[in-house]
Amino acid sequence: MSDLETWLKEHRITEVECIVADINGIARGKILPGYKFLRSMQDDGLRLPESIFIQTVTGDYPEEEVIDPVIRDIRLRPDPATIRLVPWYQEPTAQVIADGVHHDGGAVAIAARQVLKRVLALYAESGWRPVVAPELEFFLTKINTDPDYPLEPPIGRSKRPETGRQSYGIEAANEFDPVFEDVYDWCEAQSIDIDTLAHEAGAAQMEINFNHGDPLALADQAFLFKRTLRQAALKHGIYATFMAKPMQNEPGSSMHIHQSVYSIETGENLFAGTEAPYSELFLNHIAGLQRFLPAAMPLFAPNVNSYAGSAAIPTHPSTSNGAGRIARSACACQDRAPRPAGSRTGWPGPTPIPIWPSPPRWPAAGSA
Amino acid sequence: MSEELQPTEQIKGSAYRLAQTLPQQLPDGLKKLNSSPQLKEVLGEAFVRVLIAVKQAEHEAYQSVISSWEREHLLLNV
Protein backbone atom coordinates (compact mmCIF):
# COMPACT_ATOMS: atom_id res chain seq x y z
CA MET A 1 0.00 0.00 0.00
CA SER A 2 1.41 3.39 -0.94
CA ASP A 3 1.99 6.12 1.63
CA LEU A 4 -0.82 8.11 0.08
CA GLU A 5 -3.21 5.20 0.36
CA THR A 6 -2.31 4.67 4.02
CA TRP A 7 -2.74 8.37 4.72
CA LEU A 8 -6.14 8.52 3.00
CA LYS A 9 -7.31 5.45 4.95
CA GLU A 10 -6.05 6.78 8.27
CA HIS A 11 -7.90 10.04 7.78
CA ARG A 12 -11.01 8.34 6.33
CA ILE A 13 -10.86 10.63 3.33
CA THR A 14 -13.87 10.49 1.06
CA GLU A 15 -12.83 13.15 -1.43
CA VAL A 16 -9.55 14.47 -2.81
CA GLU A 17 -8.83 17.84 -4.40
CA CYS A 18 -5.89 17.48 -6.74
CA ILE A 19 -4.65 21.03 -7.37
CA VAL A 20 -2.16 23.08 -9.31
CA ALA A 21 -1.51 26.82 -9.03
CA ASP A 22 -2.05 28.64 -12.30
CA ILE A 23 0.02 31.65 -13.38
CA ASN A 24 -2.00 33.92 -11.07
CA GLY A 25 -1.87 31.54 -8.12
CA ILE A 26 -5.46 30.43 -8.59
CA ALA A 27 -6.09 26.83 -7.52
CA ARG A 28 -7.23 24.67 -10.41
CA GLY A 29 -7.57 20.95 -10.71
CA LYS A 30 -9.95 18.10 -10.11
CA ILE A 31 -12.06 16.96 -7.20
CA LEU A 32 -12.65 13.24 -7.05
CA PRO A 33 -13.67 10.47 -4.67
CA GLY A 34 -10.80 8.96 -2.68
CA TYR A 35 -10.93 5.57 -4.41
CA LYS A 36 -10.91 7.15 -7.87
CA PHE A 37 -7.94 9.28 -6.86
CA LEU A 38 -6.03 6.16 -5.83
CA ARG A 39 -6.99 4.41 -9.06
CA SER A 40 -5.77 7.41 -11.06
CA MET A 41 -2.39 7.03 -9.40
CA GLN A 42 -2.25 3.51 -10.85
CA ASP A 43 -3.44 4.24 -14.37
CA ASP A 44 -2.06 7.80 -14.66
CA GLY A 45 -5.58 8.94 -15.41
CA LEU A 46 -5.52 12.43 -13.90
CA ARG A 47 -5.41 14.89 -16.80
CA LEU A 48 -5.88 18.59 -17.33
CA PRO A 49 -5.58 20.69 -20.49
CA GLU A 50 -2.21 22.41 -20.73
CA SER A 51 -4.08 25.62 -21.52
CA ILE A 52 -4.97 26.20 -17.85
CA PHE A 53 -1.40 27.45 -17.45
CA ILE A 54 -1.95 30.23 -20.02
CA GLN A 55 -5.33 31.36 -18.73
CA THR A 56 -5.63 35.00 -17.76
CA VAL A 57 -7.22 36.15 -14.52
CA THR A 58 -10.40 36.97 -16.48
CA GLY A 59 -10.55 33.41 -17.80
CA ASP A 60 -9.42 34.31 -21.30
CA TYR A 61 -6.39 33.21 -23.27
CA PRO A 62 -3.72 35.27 -25.03
CA GLU A 63 -4.31 35.56 -28.78
CA GLU A 64 -0.71 34.84 -29.55
CA GLU A 65 0.15 31.14 -29.77
CA VAL A 66 2.37 30.61 -26.76
CA ILE A 67 1.92 26.88 -26.43
CA ASP A 68 1.48 24.10 -28.97
CA PRO A 69 -1.81 24.96 -30.72
CA VAL A 70 -2.84 21.32 -30.71
CA ILE A 71 -4.96 20.95 -27.58
CA ARG A 72 -2.94 18.78 -25.31
CA ASP A 73 -3.72 17.21 -22.01
CA ILE A 74 -1.09 16.98 -19.38
CA ARG A 75 -0.91 14.34 -16.70
CA LEU A 76 -1.08 15.36 -13.08
CA ARG A 77 1.45 13.77 -10.74
CA PRO A 78 0.41 14.48 -7.14
CA ASP A 79 3.34 15.25 -4.84
CA PRO A 80 2.77 12.92 -1.85
CA ALA A 81 4.69 15.31 0.44
CA THR A 82 1.93 17.90 -0.03
CA ILE A 83 -1.13 15.88 1.00
CA ARG A 84 -3.17 17.63 3.68
CA LEU A 85 -6.65 17.82 5.09
CA VAL A 86 -8.98 20.56 3.90
CA PRO A 87 -10.19 21.53 7.37
CA TRP A 88 -13.19 23.67 6.44
CA TYR A 89 -15.34 20.94 4.92
CA GLN A 90 -17.80 18.75 6.83
CA GLU A 91 -16.75 15.63 4.93
CA PRO A 92 -13.16 14.47 5.50
CA THR A 93 -11.53 15.91 2.39
CA ALA A 94 -7.88 15.96 1.35
CA GLN A 95 -5.98 18.32 -0.93
CA VAL A 96 -2.78 17.45 -2.73
CA ILE A 97 -0.60 19.65 -4.94
CA ALA A 98 0.31 18.14 -8.27
CA ASP A 99 3.00 18.71 -10.87
CA GLY A 100 2.26 18.39 -14.55
CA VAL A 101 4.09 16.17 -17.01
CA HIS A 102 3.71 15.79 -20.77
CA HIS A 103 3.04 12.44 -22.45
CA ASP A 104 6.76 12.01 -23.08
CA GLY A 105 7.37 12.33 -19.33
CA GLY A 106 8.91 15.81 -19.55
CA ALA A 107 7.90 18.35 -16.89
CA VAL A 108 5.46 21.10 -17.91
CA ALA A 109 7.93 23.98 -18.02
CA ILE A 110 5.30 26.73 -17.89
CA ALA A 111 3.84 25.62 -14.54
CA ALA A 112 4.93 28.04 -11.79
CA ARG A 113 5.84 25.25 -9.36
CA GLN A 114 8.09 23.73 -12.02
CA VAL A 115 9.76 27.11 -12.57
CA LEU A 116 10.56 27.28 -8.86
CA LYS A 117 11.99 23.74 -8.97
CA ARG A 118 14.14 24.79 -11.90
CA VAL A 119 15.47 27.80 -9.99
CA LEU A 120 16.13 25.68 -6.89
CA ALA A 121 18.08 23.19 -9.01
CA LEU A 122 20.30 26.06 -10.16
CA TYR A 123 21.00 26.95 -6.52
CA ALA A 124 21.82 23.30 -5.77
CA GLU A 125 24.24 23.17 -8.72
CA SER A 126 26.24 25.90 -7.00
CA GLY A 127 26.13 24.07 -3.67
CA TRP A 128 23.66 26.57 -2.23
CA ARG A 129 20.54 25.95 -0.18
CA PRO A 130 18.25 28.98 -0.10
CA VAL A 131 16.08 29.53 2.96
CA VAL A 132 13.13 31.91 2.81
CA ALA A 133 10.36 33.26 4.97
CA PRO A 134 7.49 35.04 3.27
CA GLU A 135 5.50 37.76 4.97
CA LEU A 136 2.04 38.45 3.57
CA GLU A 137 -0.08 41.54 4.07
CA PHE A 138 -3.80 41.57 3.42
CA PHE A 139 -7.00 43.47 4.12
CA LEU A 140 -10.23 42.24 5.63
CA THR A 141 -13.19 44.04 4.05
CA LYS A 142 -16.94 44.01 4.05
CA ILE A 143 -18.60 41.76 1.51
CA ASN A 144 -18.64 43.69 -1.76
CA THR A 145 -21.28 42.35 -4.11
CA ASP A 146 -21.14 45.11 -6.70
CA PRO A 147 -17.62 45.73 -7.99
CA ASP A 148 -18.63 49.25 -9.06
CA TYR A 149 -18.59 50.30 -5.39
CA PRO A 150 -15.36 50.83 -3.43
CA LEU A 151 -14.40 48.38 -0.69
CA GLU A 152 -15.13 49.24 2.93
CA PRO A 153 -13.56 48.07 6.20
CA PRO A 154 -15.51 45.22 7.84
CA ILE A 155 -17.45 45.37 11.08
CA GLY A 156 -15.64 43.56 13.89
CA ARG A 157 -16.65 42.65 17.42
CA SER A 158 -17.17 46.30 18.39
CA LYS A 159 -19.80 46.59 15.62
CA ARG A 160 -17.99 49.63 14.28
CA PRO A 161 -15.71 49.92 11.27
CA GLU A 162 -12.10 50.71 12.12
CA THR A 163 -10.92 54.26 11.60
CA GLY A 164 -7.51 55.84 12.00
CA ARG A 165 -4.17 54.13 11.87
CA GLN A 166 -3.85 51.04 14.05
CA SER A 167 -0.31 49.84 13.28
CA TYR A 168 0.48 46.97 15.63
CA GLY A 169 -2.78 47.61 17.49
CA ILE A 170 -3.61 44.60 19.62
CA GLU A 171 -7.26 45.40 20.24
CA ALA A 172 -7.69 46.31 16.59
CA ALA A 173 -6.37 42.89 15.56
CA ASN A 174 -8.57 41.23 18.18
CA GLU A 175 -11.63 42.78 16.56
CA PHE A 176 -11.43 39.84 14.19
CA ASP A 177 -10.34 37.23 16.69
CA PRO A 178 -12.95 34.64 15.63
CA VAL A 179 -11.58 34.75 12.06
CA PHE A 180 -7.99 34.31 13.20
CA GLU A 181 -8.89 31.51 15.62
CA ASP A 182 -10.11 29.60 12.59
CA VAL A 183 -7.08 30.61 10.54
CA TYR A 184 -4.66 29.32 13.19
CA ASP A 185 -6.65 26.08 13.69
CA TRP A 186 -6.92 25.44 9.98
CA CYS A 187 -3.25 26.23 9.37
CA GLU A 188 -2.28 23.81 12.10
CA ALA A 189 -4.47 21.12 10.55
CA GLN A 190 -2.71 21.71 7.22
CA SER A 191 0.84 22.01 8.60
CA ILE A 192 1.04 25.59 7.34
CA ASP A 193 3.82 26.98 9.46
CA ILE A 194 2.63 30.50 10.22
CA ASP A 195 4.20 32.52 12.97
CA THR A 196 3.24 36.04 13.95
CA LEU A 197 0.15 38.05 13.17
CA ALA A 198 0.31 41.84 13.38
CA HIS A 199 -1.99 44.70 12.52
CA GLU A 200 -0.66 46.86 9.72
CA ALA A 201 -1.24 50.55 9.04
CA GLY A 202 -4.42 50.26 7.00
CA ALA A 203 -7.97 49.78 8.28
CA ALA A 204 -8.31 46.03 9.03
CA GLN A 205 -4.98 45.45 7.29
CA MET A 206 -2.96 42.62 8.83
CA GLU A 207 0.30 40.87 8.19
CA ILE A 208 1.18 37.25 8.76
CA ASN A 209 4.73 35.88 9.02
CA PHE A 210 5.77 32.40 8.04
CA ASN A 211 8.64 30.59 9.75
CA HIS A 212 11.83 30.17 7.69
CA GLY A 213 12.20 27.08 5.57
CA ASP A 214 12.57 25.40 2.21
CA PRO A 215 11.36 27.63 -0.65
CA LEU A 216 9.22 24.97 -2.37
CA ALA A 217 7.49 24.02 0.89
CA LEU A 218 6.90 27.70 1.68
CA ALA A 219 5.61 28.51 -1.81
CA ASP A 220 3.10 25.66 -1.37
CA GLN A 221 2.18 26.93 2.10
CA ALA A 222 1.75 30.55 0.96
CA PHE A 223 -0.50 29.32 -1.88
CA LEU A 224 -2.60 27.25 0.55
CA PHE A 225 -2.62 30.00 3.18
CA LYS A 226 -4.25 32.47 0.79
CA ARG A 227 -6.97 29.92 0.16
CA THR A 228 -7.34 29.24 3.89
CA LEU A 229 -7.63 32.89 4.91
CA ARG A 230 -10.19 33.66 2.21
CA GLN A 231 -12.29 30.70 3.39
CA ALA A 232 -12.02 31.71 7.07
CA ALA A 233 -13.10 35.26 6.26
CA LEU A 234 -16.06 34.04 4.19
CA LYS A 235 -17.15 31.81 7.04
CA HIS A 236 -17.43 34.97 9.18
CA GLY A 237 -19.21 36.97 6.51
CA ILE A 238 -16.31 39.16 5.36
CA TYR A 239 -13.69 39.13 2.59
CA ALA A 240 -9.94 38.76 2.90
CA THR A 241 -7.97 40.22 -0.01
CA PHE A 242 -4.34 40.05 -1.04
CA MET A 243 -4.88 42.57 -3.82
CA ALA A 244 -2.04 45.12 -3.87
CA LYS A 245 -4.04 48.28 -3.57
CA PRO A 246 -7.65 47.50 -2.77
CA MET A 247 -8.64 50.93 -1.48
CA GLN A 248 -7.65 54.33 -2.80
CA ASN A 249 -7.07 56.00 0.56
CA GLU A 250 -5.51 53.09 2.37
CA PRO A 251 -1.94 51.81 2.12
CA GLY A 252 -1.26 48.94 -0.23
CA SER A 253 -0.52 45.37 0.76
CA SER A 254 2.76 43.71 -0.02
CA MET A 255 4.55 40.48 0.37
CA HIS A 256 8.16 40.41 1.51
CA ILE A 257 10.51 37.51 1.30
CA HIS A 258 13.25 37.12 3.87
CA GLN A 259 16.07 35.29 2.17
CA SER A 260 19.35 33.71 3.12
CA VAL A 261 21.58 31.11 1.54
CA TYR A 262 23.33 28.21 3.25
CA SER A 263 26.07 25.88 2.08
CA ILE A 264 24.68 22.42 1.26
CA GLU A 265 28.01 20.92 2.24
CA THR A 266 28.80 22.64 5.52
CA GLY A 267 25.43 24.05 6.52
CA GLU A 268 26.92 27.48 7.21
CA ASN A 269 25.10 30.70 6.42
CA LEU A 270 26.87 31.97 3.33
CA PHE A 271 25.43 35.47 3.73
CA ALA A 272 27.10 36.06 7.09
CA GLY A 273 30.58 37.54 6.95
CA THR A 274 33.41 36.32 9.12
CA GLU A 275 34.66 39.78 10.02
CA ALA A 276 32.31 42.14 8.18
CA PRO A 277 28.62 41.67 8.91
CA TYR A 278 27.99 40.50 5.35
CA SER A 279 29.87 38.11 3.11
CA GLU A 280 31.02 38.85 -0.43
CA LEU A 281 28.34 36.46 -1.71
CA PHE A 282 25.69 38.48 0.10
CA LEU A 283 26.89 41.67 -1.56
CA ASN A 284 26.74 39.85 -4.91
CA HIS A 285 23.18 38.82 -4.05
CA ILE A 286 22.13 42.39 -3.31
CA ALA A 287 23.85 43.62 -6.45
CA GLY A 288 22.03 40.94 -8.44
CA LEU A 289 18.70 42.11 -7.01
CA GLN A 290 19.55 45.70 -7.90
CA ARG A 291 20.44 44.74 -11.43
CA PHE A 292 17.61 42.32 -12.15
CA LEU A 293 14.66 43.60 -10.11
CA PRO A 294 13.47 45.97 -12.85
CA ALA A 295 13.23 43.09 -15.34
CA ALA A 296 11.78 40.76 -12.71
CA MET A 297 9.00 43.22 -11.83
CA PRO A 298 6.27 41.24 -13.63
CA LEU A 299 6.98 38.37 -11.22
CA PHE A 300 6.58 40.55 -8.15
CA ALA A 301 4.07 43.05 -9.42
CA PRO A 302 2.06 40.93 -11.84
CA ASN A 303 -1.23 42.83 -11.98
CA VAL A 304 -2.29 46.26 -13.18
CA ASN A 305 -3.40 46.92 -9.63
CA SER A 306 0.16 46.31 -8.44
CA TYR A 307 1.00 49.69 -9.91
CA ALA A 308 -2.03 51.63 -8.70
CA GLY A 309 -0.89 54.85 -7.06
CA SER A 310 2.59 53.44 -7.16
CA ALA A 311 5.34 55.55 -5.68
CA ALA A 312 8.97 55.62 -6.66
CA ILE A 313 10.85 52.81 -4.99
CA PRO A 314 14.60 52.67 -5.25
CA THR A 315 16.51 49.40 -5.29
CA HIS A 316 19.44 50.78 -3.31
CA PRO A 317 20.08 48.50 -0.38
CA SER A 318 18.99 49.81 2.98
CA THR A 319 19.94 48.52 6.36
CA SER A 320 18.11 47.73 9.53
CA ASN A 321 21.08 46.81 11.67
CA GLY A 322 20.68 49.79 13.94
CA ALA A 323 17.85 51.11 15.97
CA GLY A 324 16.17 52.79 13.04
CA ARG A 325 13.44 51.40 10.91
CA ILE A 326 14.03 49.98 7.52
CA ALA A 327 14.44 52.71 4.98
CA ARG A 328 12.04 52.42 2.12
CA SER A 329 13.86 50.33 -0.42
CA ALA A 330 13.24 47.18 -2.35
CA CYS A 331 16.20 45.51 -0.59
CA ALA A 332 16.67 45.70 3.15
CA CYS A 333 19.70 44.04 4.72
CA GLN A 334 19.60 42.56 8.19
CA ASP A 335 22.50 41.48 10.30
CA ARG A 336 20.91 41.88 13.68
CA ALA A 337 21.32 38.99 16.08
CA PRO A 338 19.76 36.54 16.58
CA ARG A 339 18.43 36.69 13.07
CA PRO A 340 20.96 35.30 10.65
CA ALA A 341 22.24 37.60 7.96
CA GLY A 342 19.84 37.82 5.10
CA SER A 343 17.99 40.18 2.89
CA ARG A 344 14.41 41.21 2.90
CA THR A 345 13.21 41.88 -0.57
CA GLY A 346 9.96 43.64 -1.06
CA TRP A 347 8.42 45.04 -4.14
CA PRO A 348 5.59 47.30 -4.91
CA GLY A 349 3.14 44.98 -6.41
CA PRO A 350 1.12 42.51 -4.69
CA THR A 351 -0.24 39.32 -5.49
CA PRO A 352 2.55 37.01 -6.04
CA ILE A 353 2.96 34.68 -8.78
CA PRO A 354 3.60 31.51 -6.90
CA ILE A 355 7.21 31.16 -7.91
CA TRP A 356 8.89 33.58 -5.61
CA PRO A 357 5.80 34.57 -3.91
CA SER A 358 5.71 38.15 -4.73
CA PRO A 359 5.88 41.15 -2.75
CA PRO A 360 3.37 43.60 -3.28
CA ARG A 361 3.39 47.09 -2.47
CA TRP A 362 5.19 48.71 0.37
CA PRO A 363 3.07 49.89 3.19
CA ALA A 364 3.01 53.60 3.71
CA ALA A 365 5.85 55.20 5.61
CA GLY A 366 8.02 52.17 5.97
CA SER A 367 6.08 50.25 8.55
CA ALA A 368 7.58 46.82 8.58
CA MET B 1 25.58 35.83 -7.23
CA SER B 2 26.81 33.79 -10.18
CA GLU B 3 28.00 36.95 -11.88
CA GLU B 4 29.67 38.26 -8.71
CA LEU B 5 28.07 41.67 -9.07
CA GLN B 6 28.81 44.46 -6.60
CA PRO B 7 26.03 46.49 -4.99
CA THR B 8 25.88 50.24 -4.69
CA GLU B 9 26.56 51.74 -1.28
CA GLN B 10 23.96 51.15 1.40
CA ILE B 11 21.68 54.08 1.88
CA LYS B 12 21.49 55.75 5.24
CA GLY B 13 18.23 57.27 6.32
CA SER B 14 15.17 57.51 4.16
CA ALA B 15 15.24 56.23 0.62
CA TYR B 16 12.28 58.30 -0.50
CA ARG B 17 14.54 60.95 -1.97
CA LEU B 18 16.25 58.54 -4.37
CA ALA B 19 15.16 58.31 -7.96
CA GLN B 20 12.86 55.54 -8.99
CA THR B 21 14.58 52.59 -10.55
CA LEU B 22 11.73 50.12 -10.85
CA PRO B 23 9.15 50.05 -13.65
CA GLN B 24 6.07 52.12 -12.82
CA GLN B 25 3.63 50.32 -15.09
CA LEU B 26 3.02 46.69 -15.99
CA PRO B 27 3.91 47.08 -19.71
CA ASP B 28 7.26 48.66 -18.77
CA GLY B 29 8.07 45.69 -16.57
CA LEU B 30 7.06 43.24 -19.30
CA LYS B 31 9.28 45.05 -21.80
CA LYS B 32 12.21 44.88 -19.40
CA LEU B 33 11.59 41.20 -18.68
CA ASN B 34 11.47 40.46 -22.39
CA SER B 35 14.89 42.04 -22.83
CA SER B 36 16.60 40.08 -20.07
CA PRO B 37 18.40 37.00 -21.46
CA GLN B 38 19.57 36.13 -17.95
CA LEU B 39 16.06 35.92 -16.49
CA LYS B 40 14.87 33.90 -19.49
CA GLU B 41 17.68 31.47 -18.89
CA VAL B 42 16.91 31.10 -15.18
CA LEU B 43 13.10 30.93 -15.45
CA GLY B 44 12.93 29.17 -18.81
CA GLU B 45 12.10 30.75 -22.19
CA ALA B 46 8.72 29.01 -22.40
CA PHE B 47 7.54 30.30 -19.04
CA VAL B 48 8.66 33.87 -19.73
CA ARG B 49 6.87 33.81 -23.11
CA VAL B 50 3.64 32.62 -21.45
CA LEU B 51 3.92 35.09 -18.59
CA ILE B 52 4.38 38.04 -20.94
CA ALA B 53 1.51 36.95 -23.22
CA VAL B 54 -0.89 36.36 -20.31
CA LYS B 55 -0.04 39.64 -18.60
CA GLN B 56 -0.29 41.58 -21.87
CA ALA B 57 -3.74 40.09 -22.49
CA GLU B 58 -4.78 41.04 -18.95
CA HIS B 59 -3.48 44.56 -19.41
CA GLU B 60 -5.40 44.98 -22.68
CA ALA B 61 -8.58 43.74 -20.98
CA TYR B 62 -8.03 46.26 -18.18
CA GLN B 63 -7.41 49.11 -20.62
CA SER B 64 -10.82 48.54 -22.19
CA VAL B 65 -12.64 49.20 -18.91
CA ILE B 66 -14.29 52.60 -18.35
CA SER B 67 -13.60 53.53 -14.74
CA SER B 68 -15.68 55.39 -12.18
CA TRP B 69 -13.04 58.17 -12.31
CA GLU B 70 -13.82 58.72 -15.96
CA ARG B 71 -17.54 58.83 -15.23
CA GLU B 72 -16.99 61.19 -12.34
CA HIS B 73 -14.64 63.66 -13.96
CA LEU B 74 -15.20 63.45 -17.68
CA LEU B 75 -18.83 62.53 -18.22
CA LEU B 76 -20.26 66.03 -17.92
CA ASN B 77 -17.10 68.08 -18.30
CA VAL B 78 -15.36 67.32 -21.56
mmCIF file of N, CA and C in Angstrom, chain A residues 84-85 87-88 180-195 208 210 221 224-226 228-229:
data_model
loop_
_atom_site.group_PDB
_atom_site.id
_atom_site.type_symbol
_atom_site.label_atom_id
_atom_site.label_comp_id
_atom_site.label_asym_id
_atom_site.label_seq_id
_atom_site.Cartn_x
_atom_site.Cartn_y
_atom_site.Cartn_z
ATOM 1 N N ARG A 84 -2.686 16.997 2.444
ATOM 2 C CA ARG A 84 -3.173 17.635 3.676
ATOM 3 C C ARG A 84 -4.680 17.515 3.744
ATOM 4 N N LEU A 85 -5.198 17.726 4.936
ATOM 5 C CA LEU A 85 -6.647 17.816 5.094
ATOM 6 C C LEU A 85 -7.109 19.179 4.596
ATOM 7 N N PRO A 87 -9.485 21.516 6.094
ATOM 8 C CA PRO A 87 -10.192 21.526 7.372
ATOM 9 C C PRO A 87 -11.546 22.218 7.402
ATOM 10 N N TRP A 88 -11.917 22.932 6.347
ATOM 11 C CA TRP A 88 -13.188 23.668 6.443
ATOM 12 C C TRP A 88 -14.388 22.924 5.866
ATOM 13 N N PHE A 180 -9.353 34.796 13.060
ATOM 14 C CA PHE A 180 -7.988 34.314 13.199
ATOM 15 C C PHE A 180 -7.887 33.027 14.015
ATOM 16 N N GLU A 181 -8.852 32.804 14.923
ATOM 17 C CA GLU A 181 -8.890 31.510 15.622
ATOM 18 C C GLU A 181 -9.020 30.401 14.588
ATOM 19 N N ASP A 182 -9.930 30.598 13.643
ATOM 20 C CA ASP A 182 -10.111 29.597 12.587
ATOM 21 C C ASP A 182 -8.862 29.480 11.718
ATOM 22 N N VAL A 183 -8.268 30.638 11.393
ATOM 23 C CA VAL A 183 -7.079 30.613 10.541
ATOM 24 C C VAL A 183 -5.969 29.793 11.203
ATOM 25 N N TYR A 184 -5.726 30.061 12.497
ATOM 26 C CA TYR A 184 -4.661 29.315 13.187
ATOM 27 C C TYR A 184 -4.997 27.831 13.285
ATOM 28 N N ASP A 185 -6.262 27.498 13.608
ATOM 29 C CA ASP A 185 -6.649 26.085 13.694
ATOM 30 C C ASP A 185 -6.487 25.394 12.348
ATOM 31 N N TRP A 186 -6.966 26.056 11.301
ATOM 32 C CA TRP A 186 -6.923 25.439 9.983
ATOM 33 C C TRP A 186 -5.493 25.328 9.461
ATOM 34 N N CYS A 187 -4.654 26.317 9.793
ATOM 35 C CA CYS A 187 -3.254 26.235 9.368
ATOM 36 C C CYS A 187 -2.568 25.075 10.080
ATOM 37 N N GLU A 188 -2.892 24.905 11.358
ATOM 38 C CA GLU A 188 -2.278 23.805 12.095
ATOM 39 C C GLU A 188 -2.699 22.469 11.479
ATOM 40 N N ALA A 189 -3.971 22.357 11.144
ATOM 41 C CA ALA A 189 -4.467 21.118 10.547
ATOM 42 C C ALA A 189 -3.820 20.839 9.190
ATOM 43 N N GLN A 190 -3.328 21.890 8.541
ATOM 44 C CA GLN A 190 -2.714 21.709 7.216
ATOM 45 C C GLN A 190 -1.183 21.784 7.255
ATOM 46 N N SER A 191 -0.605 21.842 8.464
ATOM 47 C CA SER A 191 0.844 22.012 8.603
ATOM 48 C C SER A 191 1.331 23.237 7.828
ATOM 49 N N ILE A 192 0.584 24.317 7.912
ATOM 50 C CA ILE A 192 1.040 25.586 7.337
ATOM 51 C C ILE A 192 1.687 26.331 8.494
ATOM 52 N N ASP A 193 3.006 26.554 8.338
ATOM 53 C CA ASP A 193 3.823 26.982 9.465
ATOM 54 C C ASP A 193 3.819 28.500 9.641
ATOM 55 N N ILE A 194 2.677 29.045 10.045
ATOM 56 C CA ILE A 194 2.635 30.495 10.223
ATOM 57 C C ILE A 194 3.111 30.870 11.615
ATOM 58 N N ASP A 195 3.587 32.091 11.718
ATOM 59 C CA ASP A 195 4.205 32.518 12.966
ATOM 60 C C ASP A 195 3.417 33.672 13.566
ATOM 61 N N ILE A 208 0.875 38.540 8.145
ATOM 62 C CA ILE A 208 1.184 37.254 8.757
ATOM 63 C C ILE A 208 2.596 36.842 8.340
ATOM 64 N N PHE A 210 5.544 33.843 8.078
ATOM 65 C CA PHE A 210 5.775 32.399 8.042
ATOM 66 C C PHE A 210 7.142 32.148 8.681
ATOM 67 N N GLN A 221 2.924 26.481 0.911
ATOM 68 C CA GLN A 221 2.184 26.933 2.097
ATOM 69 C C GLN A 221 1.552 28.315 1.882
ATOM 70 N N LEU A 224 -1.488 27.826 -0.207
ATOM 71 C CA LEU A 224 -2.600 27.248 0.552
ATOM 72 C C LEU A 224 -3.112 28.215 1.623
ATOM 73 N N PHE A 225 -2.199 29.043 2.152
ATOM 74 C CA PHE A 225 -2.618 30.000 3.177
ATOM 75 C C PHE A 225 -3.614 31.004 2.607
ATOM 76 N N LYS A 226 -3.348 31.471 1.394
ATOM 77 C CA LYS A 226 -4.248 32.467 0.794
ATOM 78 C C LYS A 226 -5.650 31.879 0.672
ATOM 79 N N THR A 228 -6.849 29.441 2.532
ATOM 80 C CA THR A 228 -7.342 29.241 3.893
ATOM 81 C C THR A 228 -7.919 30.530 4.477
ATOM 82 N N LEU A 229 -7.173 31.624 4.330
ATOM 83 C CA LEU A 229 -7.631 32.885 4.912
ATOM 84 C C LEU A 229 -8.919 33.370 4.237
#
